[in-house]
Amino acid sequence: MRCYEDEGSWNLSFSGAGFLGLYHVGVTRCFRERAPRLLQGARRIYGSSSGALNAVSIIADQSLDFCCSNLLGMVKHLEQLSLGIFHPAFAPIEHIRQQLQESLPPNIHILASQRLGISMTRWSDGRNIIVTNFATRNEVIQALICTVYFPFYCGIIPPEFRGERYIDGALSNHLPFSDSPSTITVSPFHGTVDICPQSTSANIHELNAFNASLQISTKNFFLGFSCLISPNSEVAADNCRQGYLDALRFLERRGLTKEPVLWMLVSKEPPAPADGSQDTGHNRGQEGGLSLNWAVPNVLVKDVPNFEQLSPELEAALQKACTRDASTWARFCRSRPGRALTYLLLPCTLPFEYIYFRSKRLVAWLPDMPADVWWMQGVLQSLAAEIYTRSKDQLLRLVSLPVTSPLQPGAAPLVDLAKDPRPPHQA
């Protein structure tokens, strides 16, 4: 395919996905196994929110086991919490920061400069910023923390990067450079991007928001809900498998694979060649430098009874990451009587857990407290000044309204009714 022959002529872009970030891991694994030059020869890899975490894992060449265990570890941790994301022990930013500190190599800022693009939203004006240059390793980590920071979900005070406050990049640019024809876009939502789940809905309406085009459907609504409210580990693993299948469909439609794997999964035999040459639409695509075979089937996870035959490494990593603690106490806590007992004891245990985890966060916040308090003071002062200015302007407009007076030149002259009597009004 001519458009992917020149190295550095294409980019990769991963959308924000929240807890559906394993979809990106499946896409990446498919590329590594069946088209590694798409990752190695990409000029730049962009990412927003959890897509940026996947982008940095590609550049850092992190193992598949680490990527699966990292994301599924947070999902399994939420399954153990009685209140889910509302439990005081839920601290996604602290978990992500710790994983980045432990896993990223010391020279990640050198590897990521001019190769990694992190989408962030500036808090002051809501403008999107894409950072591609990093001076230190801590700058890479801090930029990743900023792009995954969802306001009020992860906290109240936005993180700081180079003297300014930033929040989730998906709120201003969900899919960086999605309109560029040289960018391979990836999203776990049904839509019109290059690699995404193929929708079976007849609804043709789309929602264009945050630089993304999403189909208006109940499946997308459920996926959006799953981004913030974690699904169970089996559903998250299926999202990863679906990402692998969708990426494989992308490769086969563009002729980047050696054999029609998806056809073998569906019909157990490769498609029979048509008489003569290829169809007219296929030839037109080749003449334009883009060969698309729309006959490649859409395969779902439920259509693959044994995913291990398709990707043994990915299936082994998912099975390992989904393995739960087999101890007697852990099994009792997961059972219905154990969960019922947990909820019954919640009024007694929750206050102590709240005090413990809040105190732990307060101690960790002490080094950043002066800067954060100073920033909050500035925000409150700016807000108060804005309210005062607007209220003052409205009051001045009300006071300065024109009032008609007899002394004004344009006013109508007074009439003396004694000198100029008028007949009474007749009904």
PDB file of C-alpha atoms in Angstrom, residues 22 25-26 28-29 32-33 57 61-74 76 99 103 240 311-323:
ATOM      1  CA  LEU A  22      -7.579  -1.874  27.039  1.00  0.00           C
ATOM      2  CA  VAL A  25      -3.806  -2.288  24.035  1.00  0.00           C
ATOM      3  CA  GLY A  26      -5.519  -4.804  21.753  1.00  0.00           C
ATOM      4  CA  THR A  28      -1.356  -2.080  19.586  1.00  0.00           C
ATOM      5  CA  ARG A  29      -0.814  -5.798  20.028  1.00  0.00           C
ATOM      6  CA  ARG A  32       3.034  -5.500  16.776  1.00  0.00           C
ATOM      7  CA  GLU A  33       2.208  -8.998  15.584  1.00  0.00           C
ATOM      8  CA  SER A  57       3.774   2.550  26.474  1.00  0.00           C
ATOM      9  CA  ASP A  61       8.315  -0.486  24.555  1.00  0.00           C
ATOM     10  CA  GLN A  62       6.578  -1.783  27.650  1.00  0.00           C
ATOM     11  CA  SER A  63       5.601  -5.425  27.824  1.00  0.00           C
ATOM     12  CA  LEU A  64       2.134  -6.712  27.085  1.00  0.00           C
ATOM     13  CA  ASP A  65       1.838  -8.227  30.561  1.00  0.00           C
ATOM     14  CA  PHE A  66       2.515  -4.845  32.137  1.00  0.00           C
ATOM     15  CA  CYS A  67      -0.092  -3.026  30.038  1.00  0.00           C
ATOM     16  CA  CYS A  68      -2.798  -5.596  30.762  1.00  0.00           C
ATOM     17  CA  SER A  69      -2.007  -6.015  34.443  1.00  0.00           C
ATOM     18  CA  ASN A  70      -1.813  -2.254  34.994  1.00  0.00           C
ATOM     19  CA  LEU A  71      -5.278  -1.480  33.632  1.00  0.00           C
ATOM     20  CA  LEU A  72      -6.985  -4.643  34.812  1.00  0.00           C
ATOM     21  CA  GLY A  73      -5.359  -4.200  38.214  1.00  0.00           C
ATOM     22  CA  MET A  74      -7.283  -0.968  38.718  1.00  0.00           C
ATOM     23  CA  LYS A  76     -10.054  -5.518  39.983  1.00  0.00           C
ATOM     24  CA  GLN A  99       2.837   3.109  38.024  1.00  0.00           C
ATOM     25  CA  SER A 103       7.761   1.694  34.962  1.00  0.00           C
ATOM     26  CA  CYS A 240      -9.109  -5.590  24.474  1.00  0.00           C
ATOM     27  CA  SER A 311      -3.109 -14.296  19.520  1.00  0.00           C
ATOM     28  CA  PRO A 312      -1.638 -16.626  22.150  1.00  0.00           C
ATOM     29  CA  GLU A 313       0.411 -13.880  23.828  1.00  0.00           C
ATOM     30  CA  LEU A 314      -2.520 -11.505  24.219  1.00  0.00           C
ATOM     31  CA  GLU A 315      -4.847 -14.193  25.531  1.00  0.00           C
ATOM     32  CA  ALA A 316      -2.242 -15.404  28.017  1.00  0.00           C
ATOM     33  CA  ALA A 317      -1.657 -11.853  29.273  1.00  0.00           C
ATOM     34  CA  LEU A 318      -5.391 -11.237  29.692  1.00  0.00           C
ATOM     35  CA  GLN A 319      -5.944 -14.524  31.478  1.00  0.00           C
ATOM     36  CA  LYS A 320      -3.062 -13.778  33.816  1.00  0.00           C
ATOM     37  CA  ALA A 321      -4.282 -10.249  34.531  1.00  0.00           C
ATOM     38  CA  CYS A 322      -7.859 -11.430  35.159  1.00  0.00           C
ATOM     39  CA  THR A 323      -6.785 -14.087  37.653  1.00  0.00           C
TER      40      THR A 323
END
